[in-house]
PDB file of C-alpha atoms and ligand atoms in Angstrom:
ATOM      1  CA  MET A   1      12.333 -37.641-108.672  1.00 98.00           C
ATOM      2  CA  LYS A   2      10.394 -38.301-111.818  1.00 98.00           C
ATOM      3  CA  ILE A   3       8.293 -41.306-112.095  1.00 98.00           C
ATOM      4  CA  PHE A   4       7.408 -42.993-115.524  1.00 99.00           C
ATOM      5  CA  THR A   5       4.887 -45.725-116.278  1.00 98.00           C
ATOM      6  CA  LYS A   6       5.006 -45.461-119.947  1.00 98.00           C
ATOM      7  CA  THR A   7       7.709 -46.395-121.887  1.00 98.00           C
ATOM      8  CA  LYS A   8       7.624 -43.976-124.691  1.00 98.00           C
ATOM      9  CA  ASN A   9       7.524 -40.936-122.240  1.00 98.00           C
ATOM     10  CA  LEU A  10      10.583 -42.269-120.432  1.00 98.00           C
ATOM     11  CA  ILE A  11      12.643 -42.763-123.259  1.00 98.00           C
ATOM     12  CA  GLU A  12      11.982 -39.194-124.892  1.00 98.00           C
ATOM     13  CA  TYR A  13      13.103 -38.242-121.254  1.00 98.00           C
ATOM     14  CA  ILE A  14      16.198 -39.518-121.307  1.00 98.00           C
ATOM     15  CA  SER A  15      17.067 -38.418-124.774  1.00 98.00           C
ATOM     16  CA  GLN A  16      18.167 -35.109-122.862  1.00 97.00           C
ATOM     17  CA  PHE A  17      20.780 -36.828-120.949  1.00 97.00           C
ATOM     18  CA  ARG A  18      23.022 -38.003-123.763  1.00 92.00           C
ATOM     19  CA  ASN A  19      25.918 -36.402-122.208  1.00 96.00           C
ATOM     20  CA  LYS A  20      25.357 -37.935-119.163  1.00 98.00           C
ATOM     21  CA  GLN A  21      26.609 -40.786-117.011  1.00 98.00           C
ATOM     22  CA  ILE A  22      23.493 -42.991-116.642  1.00 98.00           C
ATOM     23  CA  GLY A  23      23.281 -45.813-114.056  1.00 99.00           C
ATOM     24  CA  PHE A  24      20.557 -48.139-113.673  1.00 99.00           C
ATOM     25  CA  VAL A  25      18.799 -50.453-111.192  1.00 99.00           C
ATOM     26  CA  PRO A  26      16.621 -53.101-112.315  1.00 99.00           C
ATOM     27  CA  THR A  27      13.987 -54.494-109.682  1.00 98.00           C
ATOM     28  CA  MET A  28      11.031 -56.125-109.151  1.00 98.00           C
ATOM     29  CA  GLY A  29      10.067 -53.917-105.893  1.00 98.00           C
ATOM     30  CA  ALA A  30       9.493 -54.737-102.521  1.00 97.00           C
ATOM     31  CA  LEU A  31      12.788 -52.681-101.919  1.00 98.00           C
ATOM     32  CA  HIS A  32      15.157 -53.880 -99.047  1.00 97.00           C
ATOM     33  CA  ASN A  33      18.677 -52.597 -97.745  1.00 98.00           C
ATOM     34  CA  GLY A  34      20.415 -54.944-100.845  1.00 98.00           C
ATOM     35  CA  HIS A  35      18.497 -52.584-103.541  1.00 98.00           C
ATOM     36  CA  ILE A  36      19.281 -49.555-101.390  1.00 98.00           C
ATOM     37  CA  SER A  37      23.159 -50.427-101.595  1.00 98.00           C
ATOM     38  CA  LEU A  38      23.008 -50.871-105.470  1.00 98.00           C
ATOM     39  CA  ILE A  39      20.889 -47.927-105.652  1.00 98.00           C
ATOM     40  CA  LYS A  40      23.372 -45.768-103.383  1.00 98.00           C
ATOM     41  CA  ARG A  41      26.274 -47.206-105.551  1.00 98.00           C
ATOM     42  CA  SER A  42      24.839 -45.721-108.805  1.00 99.00           C
ATOM     43  CA  VAL A  43      24.129 -42.690-107.403  1.00 98.00           C
ATOM     44  CA  GLN A  44      27.603 -42.438-106.536  1.00 98.00           C
ATOM     45  CA  GLU A  45      29.172 -43.059-109.490  1.00 98.00           C
ATOM     46  CA  ASN A  46      26.666 -41.813-112.160  1.00 98.00           C
ATOM     47  CA  ASP A  47      25.307 -38.171-112.811  1.00 98.00           C
ATOM     48  CA  ILE A  48      21.629 -39.747-113.472  1.00 98.00           C
ATOM     49  CA  THR A  49      20.065 -43.092-111.631  1.00 99.00           C
ATOM     50  CA  ILE A  50      17.285 -44.946-113.108  1.00 99.00           C
ATOM     51  CA  VAL A  51      15.147 -47.588-111.100  1.00 99.00           C
ATOM     52  CA  SER A  52      12.560 -50.117-112.566  1.00 99.00           C
ATOM     53  CA  ILE A  53      10.328 -51.784-110.710  1.00 98.00           C
ATOM     54  CA  PHE A  54       8.624 -54.639-112.705  1.00 98.00           C
ATOM     55  CA  VAL A  55       7.346 -57.727-111.436  1.00 98.00           C
ATOM     56  CA  ASN A  56       8.385 -59.510-114.638  1.00 98.00           C
ATOM     57  CA  PRO A  57       5.720 -62.154-115.730  1.00 98.00           C
ATOM     58  CA  THR A  58       8.014 -64.055-118.019  1.00 98.00           C
ATOM     59  CA  GLN A  59      10.600 -65.236-115.607  1.00 98.00           C
ATOM     60  CA  PHE A  60       8.157 -66.892-113.241  1.00 98.00           C
ATOM     61  CA  LEU A  61       7.373 -70.489-113.810  1.00 97.00           C
ATOM     62  CA  GLU A  62       3.488 -71.561-113.829  1.00 95.00           C
ATOM     63  CA  ASN A  63       3.595 -72.799-110.070  1.00 93.00           C
ATOM     64  CA  GLU A  64       5.786 -69.913-108.723  1.00 96.00           C
ATOM     65  CA  ASP A  65       5.025 -66.680-106.924  1.00 95.00           C
ATOM     66  CA  PHE A  66       4.219 -64.529-109.598  1.00 97.00           C
ATOM     67  CA  ASP A  67       0.847 -63.356-108.053  1.00 96.00           C
ATOM     68  CA  LYS A  68       1.726 -63.134-104.440  1.00 95.00           C
ATOM     69  CA  TYR A  69       5.285 -61.380-105.226  1.00 96.00           C
ATOM     70  CA  PRO A  70       5.557 -58.845-102.356  1.00 96.00           C
ATOM     71  CA  LYS A  71       4.125 -55.164-103.587  1.00 96.00           C
ATOM     72  CA  LYS A  72       5.060 -52.267-101.501  1.00 97.00           C
ATOM     73  CA  ILE A  73       5.094 -49.626-104.155  1.00 98.00           C
ATOM     74  CA  GLU A  74       4.296 -46.678-101.968  1.00 98.00           C
ATOM     75  CA  ALA A  75       6.891 -47.749 -99.782  1.00 98.00           C
ATOM     76  CA  ASP A  76       9.340 -48.183-102.589  1.00 98.00           C
ATOM     77  CA  LYS A  77       8.956 -45.001-104.103  1.00 98.00           C
ATOM     78  CA  LYS A  78       9.727 -42.958-100.909  1.00 98.00           C
ATOM     79  CA  VAL A  79      12.574 -45.464-100.852  1.00 98.00           C
ATOM     80  CA  CYS A  80      14.092 -44.390-104.147  1.00 98.00           C
ATOM     81  CA  ASN A  81      13.372 -40.718-103.395  1.00 98.00           C
ATOM     82  CA  PHE A  82      15.234 -40.939-100.180  1.00 98.00           C
ATOM     83  CA  ALA A  83      18.291 -42.646-101.598  1.00 98.00           C
ATOM     84  CA  GLY A  84      18.475 -40.026-104.416  1.00 98.00           C
ATOM     85  CA  VAL A  85      17.156 -41.754-107.584  1.00 98.00           C
ATOM     86  CA  ASP A  86      16.522 -39.556-110.493  1.00 98.00           C
ATOM     87  CA  ILE A  87      14.346 -41.355-112.331  1.00 99.00           C
ATOM     88  CA  LEU A  88      11.879 -44.308-111.417  1.00 99.00           C
ATOM     89  CA  PHE A  89       9.997 -46.688-113.931  1.00 99.00           C
ATOM     90  CA  ILE A  90       7.112 -48.395-113.161  1.00 98.00           C
ATOM     91  CA  PRO A  91       5.609 -49.895-116.048  1.00 98.00           C
ATOM     92  CA  SER A  92       2.823 -52.279-116.867  1.00 98.00           C
ATOM     93  CA  LYS A  93       3.351 -55.734-118.702  1.00 98.00           C
ATOM     94  CA  GLU A  94       1.562 -53.838-122.043  1.00 98.00           C
ATOM     95  CA  GLU A  95       4.439 -51.318-122.053  1.00 98.00           C
ATOM     96  CA  ILE A  96       7.009 -54.263-121.818  1.00 98.00           C
ATOM     97  CA  TYR A  97       5.969 -57.075-123.818  1.00 98.00           C
ATOM     98  CA  PHE A  98       4.099 -57.269-127.513  1.00 98.00           C
ATOM     99  CA  LYS A  99       2.000 -59.603-128.618  1.00 97.00           C
ATOM    100  CA  ASP A 100       3.809 -62.621-130.638  1.00 97.00           C
ATOM    101  CA  GLU A 101       7.023 -60.967-129.902  1.00 97.00           C
ATOM    102  CA  LEU A 102      10.791 -62.307-130.702  1.00 95.00           C
ATOM    103  CA  SER A 103      12.405 -63.849-127.688  1.00 94.00           C
ATOM    104  CA  ILE A 104      15.643 -64.501-126.354  1.00 96.00           C
ATOM    105  CA  VAL A 105      16.917 -67.697-125.388  1.00 98.00           C
ATOM    106  CA  ALA A 106      19.385 -68.401-122.553  1.00 98.00           C
ATOM    107  CA  PRO A 107      22.550 -70.244-123.390  1.00 98.00           C
ATOM    108  CA  LYS A 108      21.626 -73.902-123.541  1.00 97.00           C
ATOM    109  CA  THR A 109      24.155 -75.365-121.070  1.00 97.00           C
ATOM    110  CA  LYS A 110      24.823 -72.096-118.708  1.00 98.00           C
ATOM    111  CA  GLY A 111      21.414 -71.197-119.188  1.00 98.00           C
ATOM    112  CA  PHE A 112      19.769 -74.554-117.986  1.00 98.00           C
ATOM    113  CA  ILE A 113      21.869 -76.044-115.236  1.00 98.00           C
ATOM    114  CA  LEU A 114      21.369 -75.114-111.581  1.00 98.00           C
ATOM    115  CA  GLU A 115      18.712 -72.367-111.386  1.00 98.00           C
ATOM    116  CA  GLY A 116      17.785 -72.882-115.270  1.00 98.00           C
ATOM    117  CA  TYR A 117      17.787 -76.631-114.370  1.00 98.00           C
ATOM    118  CA  HIS A 118      15.279 -76.163-111.230  1.00 98.00           C
ATOM    119  CA  ARG A 119      13.443 -73.286-113.052  1.00 98.00           C
ATOM    120  CA  PRO A 120      13.536 -73.917-116.724  1.00 98.00           C
ATOM    121  CA  GLY A 121      12.644 -71.232-118.926  1.00 97.00           C
ATOM    122  CA  HIS A 122      13.484 -68.635-115.904  1.00 98.00           C
ATOM    123  CA  PHE A 123      16.660 -67.200-117.440  1.00 98.00           C
ATOM    124  CA  ASN A 124      14.760 -66.822-120.810  1.00 98.00           C
ATOM    125  CA  GLY A 125      12.502 -64.254-119.257  1.00 98.00           C
ATOM    126  CA  VAL A 126      15.361 -62.629-117.118  1.00 98.00           C
ATOM    127  CA  LEU A 127      17.509 -61.849-120.116  1.00 98.00           C
ATOM    128  CA  GLN A 128      14.690 -61.083-122.370  1.00 98.00           C
ATOM    129  CA  VAL A 129      13.240 -58.243-119.843  1.00 98.00           C
ATOM    130  CA  VAL A 130      16.870 -57.099-118.853  1.00 99.00           C
ATOM    131  CA  LEU A 131      17.929 -56.401-122.170  1.00 98.00           C
ATOM    132  CA  LYS A 132      14.595 -54.519-122.886  1.00 98.00           C
ATOM    133  CA  LEU A 133      15.512 -52.532-119.964  1.00 99.00           C
ATOM    134  CA  LEU A 134      19.114 -51.702-120.689  1.00 98.00           C
ATOM    135  CA  ASN A 135      17.912 -50.816-124.067  1.00 98.00           C
ATOM    136  CA  ILE A 136      14.965 -48.307-122.827  1.00 98.00           C
ATOM    137  CA  THR A 137      17.425 -46.825-120.229  1.00 98.00           C
ATOM    138  CA  LYS A 138      20.675 -46.302-122.478  1.00 98.00           C
ATOM    139  CA  ALA A 139      22.377 -47.028-119.020  1.00 98.00           C
ATOM    140  CA  ASN A 140      26.131 -46.817-119.162  1.00 98.00           C
ATOM    141  CA  LYS A 141      26.300 -48.782-115.911  1.00 99.00           C
ATOM    142  CA  ALA A 142      23.830 -51.498-114.823  1.00 99.00           C
ATOM    143  CA  TYR A 143      24.080 -52.513-110.884  1.00 99.00           C
ATOM    144  CA  PHE A 144      23.295 -56.408-110.082  1.00 98.00           C
ATOM    145  CA  GLY A 145      23.651 -58.344-106.896  1.00 98.00           C
ATOM    146  CA  LYS A 146      25.981 -61.533-106.606  1.00 98.00           C
ATOM    147  CA  LYS A 147      23.092 -63.178-104.592  1.00 98.00           C
ATOM    148  CA  ASP A 148      21.800 -64.046-108.000  1.00 98.00           C
ATOM    149  CA  ALA A 149      25.336 -65.289-109.165  1.00 98.00           C
ATOM    150  CA  GLN A 150      23.968 -67.432-112.333  1.00 98.00           C
ATOM    151  CA  GLN A 151      21.794 -64.447-113.175  1.00 98.00           C
ATOM    152  CA  LEU A 152      24.674 -61.803-112.857  1.00 98.00           C
ATOM    153  CA  TYR A 153      26.951 -64.532-115.050  1.00 98.00           C
ATOM    154  CA  LEU A 154      24.268 -64.633-117.590  1.00 99.00           C
ATOM    155  CA  VAL A 155      23.720 -61.211-117.949  1.00 99.00           C
ATOM    156  CA  LYS A 156      27.265 -60.370-118.274  1.00 98.00           C
ATOM    157  CA  LYS A 157      27.508 -62.903-120.996  1.00 98.00           C
ATOM    158  CA  MET A 158      24.669 -61.333-123.015  1.00 98.00           C
ATOM    159  CA  VAL A 159      26.196 -58.112-122.638  1.00 98.00           C
ATOM    160  CA  ASN A 160      29.423 -59.318-124.092  1.00 98.00           C
ATOM    161  CA  GLU A 161      27.911 -61.557-126.856  1.00 98.00           C
ATOM    162  CA  LEU A 162      25.387 -59.078-127.744  1.00 98.00           C
ATOM    163  CA  PHE A 163      27.832 -56.204-127.997  1.00 98.00           C
ATOM    164  CA  LEU A 164      25.746 -53.973-125.881  1.00 98.00           C
ATOM    165  CA  PRO A 165      27.240 -50.794-124.587  1.00 98.00           C
ATOM    166  CA  THR A 166      26.504 -51.384-120.766  1.00 98.00           C
ATOM    167  CA  ASP A 167      28.984 -51.824-118.076  1.00 98.00           C
ATOM    168  CA  ILE A 168      27.781 -54.802-115.602  1.00 99.00           C
ATOM    169  CA  ILE A 169      28.441 -53.886-112.306  1.00 98.00           C
ATOM    170  CA  GLU A 170      29.000 -56.974-109.544  1.00 98.00           C
ATOM    171  CA  CYS A 171      27.521 -55.817-106.288  1.00 98.00           C
ATOM    172  CA  GLU A 172      28.289 -57.397-102.591  1.00 98.00           C
ATOM    173  CA  ILE A 173      25.251 -59.468-101.221  1.00 98.00           C
ATOM    174  CA  ILE A 174      23.882 -57.686 -98.219  1.00 98.00           C
ATOM    175  CA  ARG A 175      22.837 -60.156 -95.450  1.00 98.00           C
ATOM    176  CA  ASP A 176      20.840 -59.269 -92.188  1.00 97.00           C
ATOM    177  CA  GLU A 177      22.560 -59.177 -88.632  1.00 97.00           C
ATOM    178  CA  ASN A 178      22.086 -62.791 -88.350  1.00 97.00           C
ATOM    179  CA  GLY A 179      23.693 -63.241 -92.030  1.00 98.00           C
ATOM    180  CA  LEU A 180      20.562 -64.095 -93.864  1.00 98.00           C
ATOM    181  CA  ALA A 181      21.173 -62.817 -97.667  1.00 98.00           C
ATOM    182  CA  LEU A 182      18.547 -60.236 -97.912  1.00 98.00           C
ATOM    183  CA  SER A 183      15.751 -60.821-100.329  1.00 97.00           C
ATOM    184  CA  SER A 184      12.352 -59.546-101.097  1.00 95.00           C
ATOM    185  CA  ARG A 185      11.355 -63.290-100.411  1.00 95.00           C
ATOM    186  CA  ASN A 186      12.063 -63.206 -96.645  1.00 97.00           C
ATOM    187  CA  ASP A 187       8.921 -61.678 -96.217  1.00 95.00           C
ATOM    188  CA  TYR A 188       7.333 -64.821 -96.741  1.00 96.00           C
ATOM    189  CA  LEU A 189       9.202 -66.407 -93.925  1.00 97.00           C
ATOM    190  CA  THR A 190       7.662 -66.893 -90.470  1.00 97.00           C
ATOM    191  CA  SER A 191      10.303 -65.597 -87.653  1.00 96.00           C
ATOM    192  CA  SER A 192      11.212 -69.384 -87.220  1.00 96.00           C
ATOM    193  CA  GLU A 193      11.848 -70.115 -90.368  1.00 97.00           C
ATOM    194  CA  LYS A 194      13.836 -66.762 -90.615  1.00 96.00           C
ATOM    195  CA  GLU A 195      15.870 -68.084 -87.882  1.00 96.00           C
ATOM    196  CA  ARG A 196      16.368 -71.639 -89.573  1.00 96.00           C
ATOM    197  CA  ALA A 197      17.105 -69.894 -92.782  1.00 97.00           C
ATOM    198  CA  THR A 198      20.189 -68.352 -91.120  1.00 98.00           C
ATOM    199  CA  LYS A 199      21.730 -71.943 -91.368  1.00 98.00           C
ATOM    200  CA  ILE A 200      22.462 -71.647 -94.954  1.00 98.00           C
ATOM    201  CA  SER A 201      24.661 -68.889 -94.884  1.00 98.00           C
ATOM    202  CA  ARG A 202      26.369 -70.026 -91.701  1.00 98.00           C
ATOM    203  CA  SER A 203      27.047 -73.346 -93.680  1.00 98.00           C
ATOM    204  CA  LEU A 204      28.541 -71.253 -96.562  1.00 98.00           C
ATOM    205  CA  LYS A 205      30.684 -69.159 -93.948  1.00 98.00           C
ATOM    206  CA  ASN A 206      31.693 -72.508 -92.202  1.00 98.00           C
ATOM    207  CA  ALA A 207      32.858 -73.919 -95.922  1.00 98.00           C
ATOM    208  CA  ALA A 208      34.566 -70.979 -96.548  1.00 98.00           C
ATOM    209  CA  LYS A 209      36.388 -71.540 -93.252  1.00 98.00           C
ATOM    210  CA  LEU A 210      37.317 -74.913 -94.121  1.00 98.00           C
ATOM    211  CA  ILE A 211      38.660 -73.777 -97.525  1.00 98.00           C
ATOM    212  CA  SER A 212      40.991 -71.354 -95.753  1.00 98.00           C
ATOM    213  CA  ASN A 213      42.320 -74.350 -93.650  1.00 98.00           C
ATOM    214  CA  GLY A 214      43.221 -76.068 -96.941  1.00 98.00           C
ATOM    215  CA  GLU A 215      40.341 -78.112 -98.080  1.00 98.00           C
ATOM    216  CA  LYS A 216      39.983 -78.373-101.586  1.00 98.00           C
ATOM    217  CA  SER A 217      37.638 -81.045-102.398  1.00 98.00           C
ATOM    218  CA  SER A 218      34.454 -79.729-103.656  1.00 98.00           C
ATOM    219  CA  LYS A 219      32.956 -83.176-102.669  1.00 98.00           C
ATOM    220  CA  LYS A 220      34.078 -82.990 -98.868  1.00 98.00           C
ATOM    221  CA  ILE A 221      32.666 -79.291 -99.162  1.00 98.00           C
ATOM    222  CA  LYS A 222      29.295 -80.477-100.426  1.00 98.00           C
ATOM    223  CA  GLU A 223      28.922 -82.997 -97.909  1.00 98.00           C
ATOM    224  CA  LYS A 224      29.763 -80.846 -94.898  1.00 98.00           C
ATOM    225  CA  ILE A 225      27.411 -78.472 -96.455  1.00 98.00           C
ATOM    226  CA  LYS A 226      24.616 -81.077 -96.684  1.00 98.00           C
ATOM    227  CA  ASN A 227      25.316 -82.568 -92.900  1.00 97.00           C
ATOM    228  CA  GLU A 228      24.642 -78.885 -91.691  1.00 97.00           C
ATOM    229  CA  LEU A 229      21.592 -78.455 -93.559  1.00 97.00           C
ATOM    230  CA  GLN A 230      19.724 -81.401 -92.565  1.00 94.00           C
ATOM    231  CA  ASP A 231      16.654 -79.430 -91.531  1.00 89.00           C
ATOM    232  CA  ILE A 232      16.164 -77.966 -94.867  1.00 95.00           C
ATOM    233  CA  LYS A 233      15.077 -78.911 -97.865  1.00 97.00           C
ATOM    234  CA  ILE A 234      18.078 -78.551-100.361  1.00 98.00           C
ATOM    235  CA  GLU A 235      17.268 -78.306-103.664  1.00 98.00           C
ATOM    236  CA  TYR A 236      20.911 -77.902-104.740  1.00 98.00           C
ATOM    237  CA  VAL A 237      24.666 -77.604-103.347  1.00 98.00           C
ATOM    238  CA  GLU A 238      27.060 -76.900-106.170  1.00 98.00           C
ATOM    239  CA  ILE A 239      30.340 -75.541-106.574  1.00 98.00           C
ATOM    240  CA  VAL A 240      31.280 -73.524-110.029  1.00 98.00           C
ATOM    241  CA  ASP A 241      34.428 -71.426-111.160  1.00 98.00           C
ATOM    242  CA  ARG A 242      33.552 -67.665-112.372  1.00 98.00           C
ATOM    243  CA  ASP A 243      32.188 -68.968-115.657  1.00 98.00           C
ATOM    244  CA  PHE A 244      29.818 -71.558-114.137  1.00 98.00           C
ATOM    245  CA  ASN A 245      31.794 -74.793-114.717  1.00 98.00           C
ATOM    246  CA  ILE A 246      31.186 -77.328-112.193  1.00 98.00           C
ATOM    247  CA  GLN A 247      34.288 -77.521-110.091  1.00 98.00           C
ATOM    248  CA  ASN A 248      35.839 -80.438-108.477  1.00 98.00           C
ATOM    249  CA  GLU A 249      38.596 -78.685-106.903  1.00 98.00           C
ATOM    250  CA  ILE A 250      38.263 -75.569-105.230  1.00 98.00           C
ATOM    251  CA  ALA A 251      40.368 -73.056-106.660  1.00 98.00           C
ATOM    252  CA  ILE A 252      41.065 -69.694-104.445  1.00 97.00           C
ATOM    253  CA  GLY A 253      39.721 -66.724-106.414  1.00 98.00           C
ATOM    254  CA  ASP A 254      37.892 -68.981-108.786  1.00 98.00           C
ATOM    255  CA  SER A 255      35.484 -70.712-107.096  1.00 98.00           C
ATOM    256  CA  ILE A 256      31.563 -69.973-105.988  1.00 98.00           C
ATOM    257  CA  ILE A 257      29.595 -72.338-103.481  1.00 98.00           C
ATOM    258  CA  LEU A 258      26.073 -72.000-104.564  1.00 98.00           C
ATOM    259  CA  ILE A 259      22.839 -73.443-102.332  1.00 98.00           C
ATOM    260  CA  ALA A 260      19.040 -73.359-103.068  1.00 98.00           C
ATOM    261  CA  ALA A 261      16.809 -74.595-100.379  1.00 98.00           C
ATOM    262  CA  PHE A 262      13.283 -74.635 -99.170  1.00 97.00           C
ATOM    263  CA  VAL A 263      12.529 -73.368 -95.826  1.00 97.00           C
ATOM    264  CA  GLY A 264       8.877 -73.955 -95.268  1.00 95.00           C
ATOM    265  CA  ILE A 265       7.488 -73.459 -98.548  1.00 94.00           C
ATOM    266  CA  THR A 266       9.965 -70.437 -99.602  1.00 96.00           C
ATOM    267  CA  ARG A 267      12.724 -71.257-101.776  1.00 97.00           C
ATOM    268  CA  LEU A 268      15.732 -69.260-101.146  1.00 98.00           C
ATOM    269  CA  ILE A 269      19.078 -69.109-102.834  1.00 98.00           C
ATOM    270  CA  ASP A 270      22.688 -67.975-101.428  1.00 98.00           C
ATOM    271  CA  ASN A 271      26.262 -67.967-102.305  1.00 98.00           C
ATOM    272  CA  ILE A 272      29.799 -67.111-101.548  1.00 98.00           C
ATOM    273  CA  TRP A 273      32.527 -66.302-103.783  1.00 98.00           C
ATOM    274  CA  ILE A 274      35.603 -67.972-102.592  1.00 98.00           C
TER     275      ILE A 274
HETATM  276  O1  PAF B 301      16.773 -59.775-109.931  1.00 95.46           O
HETATM  277  C1  PAF B 301      15.822 -59.338-110.185  1.00 95.46           C
HETATM  278  O2  PAF B 301      15.174 -58.790-109.497  1.00 95.46           O
HETATM  279  C2  PAF B 301      15.369 -59.615-111.637  1.00 95.46           C
HETATM  280  O3  PAF B 301      15.387 -60.749-111.795  1.00 95.46           O
HETATM  281  C3  PAF B 301      15.634 -58.478-112.456  1.00 95.46           C
HETATM  282  C4  PAF B 301      16.881 -58.552-112.994  1.00 95.46           C
HETATM  283  C5  PAF B 301      14.993 -56.986-112.004  1.00 95.46           C
HETATM  284  C6  PAF B 301      14.765 -58.867-113.821  1.00 95.46           C
HETATM  285  O4  PAF B 301      13.309 -59.056-113.531  1.00 95.46           O
END
């Protein structure tokens, strides 16, 4: 596995792979089984797999956890090597961002609802860095998890509307044995918080059961979830279609139930695709 910290060197190295199929997994590090599943899929489907580890400052709001975001760089290198990664890119901020640079603005509606409403500007930063990373890596395919459903939707929208040549591959949410969706931020949870956090995925599973038994009202499903999560500080429970339009009536094959909630001081998101 080759490791690069300089963008210029990476671009130069990648130029020899013009005739190869390149898969790319962007990450912010502290790799867990969710990341590993994306990496393994890329290794299977491509000639060359590139992983980036970059805690992107522009997608954090001022009061968020940028400074304390978990960092496990030595362990991450081992994980990548073991998983069959060919190229690991670990740039500094200066390698990615420029002074007074132009910027990408997320769509005014879909980029500023739900996650974008509670974290205004977050998706500007995500799209800015993803665009740069796709351009640097020249990836044929890039792998994103469904856990960050709105991010996935907006990245696909950007790729489509900016006519980028990369296929965005949607990957399933990976959960621990208790159903908790894997996230680097789970590292912040105490063991009792972890147990409480499992209620989030349980409520989504129960909602899916109700829906398969015939319930179609988004209002009723949202009420049921809120009832189940009374000891958790919910930020939002919402149901959208695959285009992130708010849905009043659930449509099998075209609904996503989304939850954002605080367990202690840790903000978690989870969702289920119906
Ligand atoms: O999902 C993430 O880890 C980040 O938002 C991403 C896509 C690596 C961009 O910084």
